Coordinates of C-alpha atoms and ligand atoms in Angstrom, one line a residue:
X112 CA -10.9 -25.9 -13.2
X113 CA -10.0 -26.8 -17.0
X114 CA -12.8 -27.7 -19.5
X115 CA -12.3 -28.5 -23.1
X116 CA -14.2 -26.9 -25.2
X117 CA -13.1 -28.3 -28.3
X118 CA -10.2 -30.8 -29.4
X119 CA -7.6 -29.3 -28.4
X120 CA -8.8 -26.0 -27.2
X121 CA -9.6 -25.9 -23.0
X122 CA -10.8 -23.1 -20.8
X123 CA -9.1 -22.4 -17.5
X124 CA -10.7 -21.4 -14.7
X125 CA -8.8 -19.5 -11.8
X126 CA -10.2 -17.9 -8.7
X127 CA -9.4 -14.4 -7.5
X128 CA -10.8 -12.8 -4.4
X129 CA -11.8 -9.7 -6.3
X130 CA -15.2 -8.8 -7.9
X131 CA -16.5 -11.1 -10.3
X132 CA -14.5 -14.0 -8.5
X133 CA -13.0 -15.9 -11.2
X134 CA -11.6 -15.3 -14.5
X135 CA -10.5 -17.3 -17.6
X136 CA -7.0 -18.2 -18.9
X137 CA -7.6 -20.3 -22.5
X138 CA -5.2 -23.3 -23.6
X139 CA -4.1 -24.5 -27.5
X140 CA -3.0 -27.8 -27.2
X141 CA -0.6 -29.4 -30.2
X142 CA 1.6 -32.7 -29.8
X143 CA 3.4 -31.7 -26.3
X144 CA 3.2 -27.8 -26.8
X145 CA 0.7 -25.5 -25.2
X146 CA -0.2 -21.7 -26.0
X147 CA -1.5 -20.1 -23.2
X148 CA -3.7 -16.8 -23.8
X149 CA -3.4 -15.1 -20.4
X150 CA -2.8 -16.2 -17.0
X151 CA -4.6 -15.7 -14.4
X152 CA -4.3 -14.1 -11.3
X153 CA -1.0 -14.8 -9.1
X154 CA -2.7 -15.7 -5.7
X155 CA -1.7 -18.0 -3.1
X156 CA -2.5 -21.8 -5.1
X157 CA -2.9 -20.2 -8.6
X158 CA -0.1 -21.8 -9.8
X159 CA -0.6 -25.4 -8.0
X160 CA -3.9 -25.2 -9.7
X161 CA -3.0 -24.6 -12.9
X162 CA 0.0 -27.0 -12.4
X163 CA -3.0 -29.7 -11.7
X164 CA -5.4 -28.8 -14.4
X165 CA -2.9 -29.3 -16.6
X166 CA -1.7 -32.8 -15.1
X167 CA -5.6 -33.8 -15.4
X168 CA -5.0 -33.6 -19.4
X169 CA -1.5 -35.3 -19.3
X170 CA 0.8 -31.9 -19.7
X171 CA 3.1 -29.8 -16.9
X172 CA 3.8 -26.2 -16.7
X173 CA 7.1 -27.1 -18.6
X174 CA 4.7 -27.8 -21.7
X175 CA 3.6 -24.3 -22.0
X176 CA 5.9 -22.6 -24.9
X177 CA 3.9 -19.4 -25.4
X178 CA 1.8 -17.0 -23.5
X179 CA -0.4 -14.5 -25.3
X180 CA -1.8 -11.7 -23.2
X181 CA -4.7 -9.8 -24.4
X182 CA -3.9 -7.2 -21.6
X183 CA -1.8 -6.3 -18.1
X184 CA -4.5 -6.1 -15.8
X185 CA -3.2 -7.7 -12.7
X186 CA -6.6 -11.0 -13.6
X187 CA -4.9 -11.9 -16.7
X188 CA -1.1 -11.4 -16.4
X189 CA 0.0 -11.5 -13.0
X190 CA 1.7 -15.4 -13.5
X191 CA 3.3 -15.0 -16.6
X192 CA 6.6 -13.8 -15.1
X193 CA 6.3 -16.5 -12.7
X194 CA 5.9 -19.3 -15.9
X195 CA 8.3 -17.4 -18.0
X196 CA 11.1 -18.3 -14.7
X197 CA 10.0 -21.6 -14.3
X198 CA 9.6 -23.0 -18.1
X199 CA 11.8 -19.8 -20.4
X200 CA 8.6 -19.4 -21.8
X201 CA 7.9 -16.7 -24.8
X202 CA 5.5 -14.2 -24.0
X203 CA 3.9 -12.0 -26.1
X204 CA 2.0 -8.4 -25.7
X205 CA 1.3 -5.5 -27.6
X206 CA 3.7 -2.7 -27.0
X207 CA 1.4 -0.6 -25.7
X208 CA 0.4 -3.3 -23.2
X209 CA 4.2 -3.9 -22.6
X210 CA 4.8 0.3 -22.0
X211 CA 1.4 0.1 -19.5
X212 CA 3.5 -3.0 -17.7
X213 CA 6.5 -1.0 -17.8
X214 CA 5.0 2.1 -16.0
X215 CA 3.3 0.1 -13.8
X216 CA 6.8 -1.4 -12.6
X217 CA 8.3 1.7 -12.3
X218 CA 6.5 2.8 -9.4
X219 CA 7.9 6.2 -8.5
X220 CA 7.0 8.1 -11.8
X221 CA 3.5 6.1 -11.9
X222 CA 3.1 7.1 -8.4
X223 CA 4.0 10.9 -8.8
X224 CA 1.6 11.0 -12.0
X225 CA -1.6 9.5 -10.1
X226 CA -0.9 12.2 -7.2
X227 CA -0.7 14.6 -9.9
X228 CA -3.4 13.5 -11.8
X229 CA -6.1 12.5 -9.3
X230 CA -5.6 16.0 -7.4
X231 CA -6.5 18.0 -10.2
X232 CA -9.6 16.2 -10.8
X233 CA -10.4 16.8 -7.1
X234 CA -9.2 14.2 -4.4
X235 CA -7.8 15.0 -1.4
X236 CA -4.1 13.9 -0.6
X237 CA -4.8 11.3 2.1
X238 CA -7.6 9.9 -0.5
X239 CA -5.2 9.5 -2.9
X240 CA -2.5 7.9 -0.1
X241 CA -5.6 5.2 0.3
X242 CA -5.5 4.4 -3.6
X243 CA -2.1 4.3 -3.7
X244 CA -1.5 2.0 -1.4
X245 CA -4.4 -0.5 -2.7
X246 CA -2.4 -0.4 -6.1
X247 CA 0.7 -0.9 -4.5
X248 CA -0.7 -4.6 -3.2
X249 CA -1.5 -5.2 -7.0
X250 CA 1.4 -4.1 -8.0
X251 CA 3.4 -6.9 -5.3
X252 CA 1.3 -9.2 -7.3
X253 CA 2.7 -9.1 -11.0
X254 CA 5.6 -10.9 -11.0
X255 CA 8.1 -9.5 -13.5
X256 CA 8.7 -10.7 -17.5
X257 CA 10.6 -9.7 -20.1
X258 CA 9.0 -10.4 -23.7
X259 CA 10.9 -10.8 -27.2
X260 CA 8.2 -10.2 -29.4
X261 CA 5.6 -7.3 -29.5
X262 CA 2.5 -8.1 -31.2
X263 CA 1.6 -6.2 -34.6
X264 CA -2.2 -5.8 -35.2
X265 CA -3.6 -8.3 -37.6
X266 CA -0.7 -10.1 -37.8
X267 CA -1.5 -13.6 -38.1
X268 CA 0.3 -16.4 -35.5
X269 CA 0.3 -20.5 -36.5
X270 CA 0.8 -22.7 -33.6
X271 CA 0.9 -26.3 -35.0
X272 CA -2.7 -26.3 -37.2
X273 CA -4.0 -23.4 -35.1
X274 CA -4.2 -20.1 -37.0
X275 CA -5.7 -17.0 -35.1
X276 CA -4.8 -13.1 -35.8
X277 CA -4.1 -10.4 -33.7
X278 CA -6.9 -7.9 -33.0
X279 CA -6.1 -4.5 -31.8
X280 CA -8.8 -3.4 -29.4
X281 CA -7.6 -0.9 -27.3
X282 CA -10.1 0.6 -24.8
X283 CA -10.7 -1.0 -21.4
X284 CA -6.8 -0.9 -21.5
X285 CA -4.7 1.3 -23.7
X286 CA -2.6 -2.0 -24.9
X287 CA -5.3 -4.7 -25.1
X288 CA -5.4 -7.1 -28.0
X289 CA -8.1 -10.3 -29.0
X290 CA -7.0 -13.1 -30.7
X291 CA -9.2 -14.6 -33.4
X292 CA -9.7 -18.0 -35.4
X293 CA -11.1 -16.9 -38.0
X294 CA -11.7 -20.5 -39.2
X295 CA -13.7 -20.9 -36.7
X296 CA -15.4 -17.5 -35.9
X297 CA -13.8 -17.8 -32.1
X298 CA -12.7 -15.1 -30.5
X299 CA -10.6 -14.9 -27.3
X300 CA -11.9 -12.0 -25.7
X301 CA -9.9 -10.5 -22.7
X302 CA -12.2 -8.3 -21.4
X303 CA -13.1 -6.2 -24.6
X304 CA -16.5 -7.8 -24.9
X305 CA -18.1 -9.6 -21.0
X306 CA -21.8 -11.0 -21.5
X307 CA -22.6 -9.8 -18.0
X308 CA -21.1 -6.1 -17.4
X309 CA -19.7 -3.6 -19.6
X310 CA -16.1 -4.0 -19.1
X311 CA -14.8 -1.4 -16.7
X312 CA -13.0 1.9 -18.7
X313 CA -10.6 4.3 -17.3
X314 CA -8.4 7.2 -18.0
X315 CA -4.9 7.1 -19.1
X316 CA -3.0 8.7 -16.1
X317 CA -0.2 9.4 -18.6
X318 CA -2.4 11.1 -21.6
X319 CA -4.7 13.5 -21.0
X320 CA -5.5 13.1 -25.0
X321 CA -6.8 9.3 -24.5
X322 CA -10.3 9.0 -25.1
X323 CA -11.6 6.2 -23.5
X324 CA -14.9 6.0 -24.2
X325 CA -14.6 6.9 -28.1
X326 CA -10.6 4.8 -27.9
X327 CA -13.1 1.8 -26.9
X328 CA -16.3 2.6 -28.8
X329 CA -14.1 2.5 -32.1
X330 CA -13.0 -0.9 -31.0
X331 CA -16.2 -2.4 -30.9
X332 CA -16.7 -1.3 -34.5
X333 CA -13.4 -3.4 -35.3
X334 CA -14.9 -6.6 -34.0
X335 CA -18.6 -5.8 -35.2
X336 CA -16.5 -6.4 -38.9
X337 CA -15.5 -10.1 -38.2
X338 CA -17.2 -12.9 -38.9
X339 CA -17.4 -13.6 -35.4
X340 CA -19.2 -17.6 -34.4
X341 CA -18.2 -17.6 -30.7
X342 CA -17.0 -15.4 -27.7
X343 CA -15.0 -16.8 -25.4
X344 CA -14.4 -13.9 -22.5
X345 CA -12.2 -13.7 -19.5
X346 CA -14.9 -13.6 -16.8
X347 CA -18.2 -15.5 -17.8
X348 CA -19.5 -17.8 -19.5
X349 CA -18.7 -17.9 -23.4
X350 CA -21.9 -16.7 -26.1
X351 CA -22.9 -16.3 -29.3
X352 CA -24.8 -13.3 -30.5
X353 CA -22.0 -10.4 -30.7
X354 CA -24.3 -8.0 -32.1
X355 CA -27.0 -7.9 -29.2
X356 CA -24.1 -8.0 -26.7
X357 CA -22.6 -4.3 -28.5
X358 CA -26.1 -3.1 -28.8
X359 CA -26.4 -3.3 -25.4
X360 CA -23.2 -2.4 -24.0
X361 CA -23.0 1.0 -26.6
X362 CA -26.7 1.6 -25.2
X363 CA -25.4 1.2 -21.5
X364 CA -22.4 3.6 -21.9
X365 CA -25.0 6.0 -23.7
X366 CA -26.9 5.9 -21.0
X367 CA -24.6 6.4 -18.0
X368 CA -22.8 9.5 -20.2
X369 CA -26.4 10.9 -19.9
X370 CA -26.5 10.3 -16.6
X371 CA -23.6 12.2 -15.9
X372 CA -24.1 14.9 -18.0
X373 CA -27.3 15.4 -16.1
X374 CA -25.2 16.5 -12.8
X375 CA -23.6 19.0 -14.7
X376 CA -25.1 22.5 -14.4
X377 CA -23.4 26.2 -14.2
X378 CA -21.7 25.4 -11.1
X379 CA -18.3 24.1 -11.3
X380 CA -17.7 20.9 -10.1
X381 CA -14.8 18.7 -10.1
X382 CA -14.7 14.7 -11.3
X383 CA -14.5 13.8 -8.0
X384 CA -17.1 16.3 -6.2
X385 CA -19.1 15.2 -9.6
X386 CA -18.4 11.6 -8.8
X387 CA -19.4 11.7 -5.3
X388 CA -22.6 13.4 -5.9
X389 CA -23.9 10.9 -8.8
X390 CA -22.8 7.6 -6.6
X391 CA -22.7 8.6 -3.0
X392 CA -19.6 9.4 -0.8
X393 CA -19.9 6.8 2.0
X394 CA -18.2 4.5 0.0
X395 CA -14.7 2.7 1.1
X396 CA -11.6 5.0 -1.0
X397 CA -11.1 2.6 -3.5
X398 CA -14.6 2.3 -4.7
X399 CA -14.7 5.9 -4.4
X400 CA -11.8 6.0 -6.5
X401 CA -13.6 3.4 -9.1
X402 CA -16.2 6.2 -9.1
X403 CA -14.2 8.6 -10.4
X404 CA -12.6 7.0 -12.9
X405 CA -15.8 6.2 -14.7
X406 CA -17.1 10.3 -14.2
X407 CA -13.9 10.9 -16.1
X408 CA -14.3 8.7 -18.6
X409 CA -17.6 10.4 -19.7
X410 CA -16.7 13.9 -18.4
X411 CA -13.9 13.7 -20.8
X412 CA -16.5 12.2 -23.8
X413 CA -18.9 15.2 -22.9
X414 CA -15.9 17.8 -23.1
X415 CA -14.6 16.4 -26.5
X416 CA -18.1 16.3 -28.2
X417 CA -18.3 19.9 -27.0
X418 CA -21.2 19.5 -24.6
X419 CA -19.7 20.9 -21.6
X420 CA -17.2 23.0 -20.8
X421 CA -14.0 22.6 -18.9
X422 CA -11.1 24.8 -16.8
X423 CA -8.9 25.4 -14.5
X424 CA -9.7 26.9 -11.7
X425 CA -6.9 27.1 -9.0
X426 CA -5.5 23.8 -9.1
X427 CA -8.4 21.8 -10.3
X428 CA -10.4 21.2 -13.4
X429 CA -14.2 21.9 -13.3
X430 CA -16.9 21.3 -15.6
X431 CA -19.7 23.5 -16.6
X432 CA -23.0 23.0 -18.6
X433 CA -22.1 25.1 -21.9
Ligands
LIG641 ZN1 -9.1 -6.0 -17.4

């Protein structure tokens, strides 16, 4: 489904089977060019849909020139390689984004680090064969891209009498990026700011130093500085009212780190044990799996503000109350 939501400027709506069900590519029209800020997801029809919402304005696929990815989450990239074959289209990323995509591709060394990664914090090998193969499905899904250009934070792009910058907002993914009008206060989102949920966080398999709580908090503070009109998100509808949306989401993650640290006493526990005892453990792998990603993400928070303590024992970490 495409909507315009000002001359020139059109929301795309794509369908994906997962959670939250749909999620937004956004479309810069000028003469016979098109911008494209993210994709969608590369299911069966995506691209005969996008192929038709595009016919229903008068442009093809071979109109796009550039695609702008705010992230390489599987929602909002996964079509761009398949674009970039069809129409030699540019696309561009941060590098971080790009290194993300790169480790994702190469799946032996991402695959080695997860098993690593996800045992010390506690899961049991045949778990982690269960995640593994669920990523490996995504993985099928992205189809491959090469980009020229990395973007530079704040660096300022003109397409025809468009003008928008480059926001760095790293966070929900170590390599994500907003783009923003400033003549017109809009900003293109990704998933940096939803109006619904707090957009998922997780921990950088590759850097045990990545904060992502704090990595993201700081990032809100970036866009809490511009003069920000409109939000236009990739799942949901767009809104006004950025401040209320970060009071809320800061007071949610407050909350939940709360939460968590309340589990933790003098008995060491790892992520996972402290993962399945805060959600429940009858949940299929890959939720389980969602679970502990979001224990670590304020295990790690807890840790780093010095609230609770964290070692080694055998081959697993465990946290204690200080
Ligand atoms: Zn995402």
């Amino acid at each position: 489904m495409i909507s315009e939501i000002q001359k020139n400027f059109y929301r795309i709506t794509l369908r994906m089977p997962y959670r939250l069900r749909h999620v937004h590519a956004y479309l810069l029209a000028q003469d016979k060019q098109l911008a494209l800020f993210d994709t969608g997801l590369n299911m069966p029809g995506a691209y005969e849909t996008l192929k038709k919402d595009l016919a229903s304005i008068g442009f093809s696929i071979s109109n796009i020139r550039h695609i702008f990815l705010t992230h390489v989450h599987t929602d909002h990239c996964s079509m761009a390689g398949l674009l970039q074959k069809k129409t030699n289209v540019k696309i561009y990323l941060s590098a971080a984004a790009f290194d993300e995509y790169l480790h994702f591709r190469q799946a032996d060394s991402a695959v080695s680090q997860a098993r690593q990664f996800y045992s010390r914090h506690g899961m049991s090998s045949h778990e982690i064969d269960a995640v593994i193969e669920e990523y490996e499905d995504m993985r099928g899904i992205i189809t491959e891209f090469n980009t020229d250009d990395y973007l530079q934070n704040k660096e300022v792009h003109e397409f025809g009498d468009w003008k928008f910058e480059v926001i760095f907002t790293p966070g929900h993914a170590t390599g994500h990026v907003c783009f923003f009008v400033r003549k017109e206060g809009i900003l293109l989102a990704g998933d940096h700011i939803l109006p619904y949920i707090a957009p998922s966080l997780s921990p950088n398999i590759f850097d045990d130093n990545f904060r992502p709580l704090q990595t993201y908090s700081d990032s809100l503070q970036v866009i809490e500085q511009l003069p920000l009109t409109t939000i236009h998100p990739g799942h949901g509808n767009s809104f006004n009212g950025v401040s209320e949306r970060l009071s809320e989401i800061r007071a949610y993650h407050e909350q939940r780190k709360q939460l968590i640290f309340g589990f933790v006493n003098e008995i060491p526990k790892t992520t996972y044990a402290l993962a399945n005892e805060i959600f429940g453990n009858s949940m299929p792998d890959f939720e389980k799996f969602m679970a502990l990603n979001e224990t670590y993400v304020y295990l790690k928070e807890l840790k780093s503000e010095g609230s609770i303590k964290e070692r080694m024992d055998g081959s697993v970490l465990v946290y204690t109350a200080c």
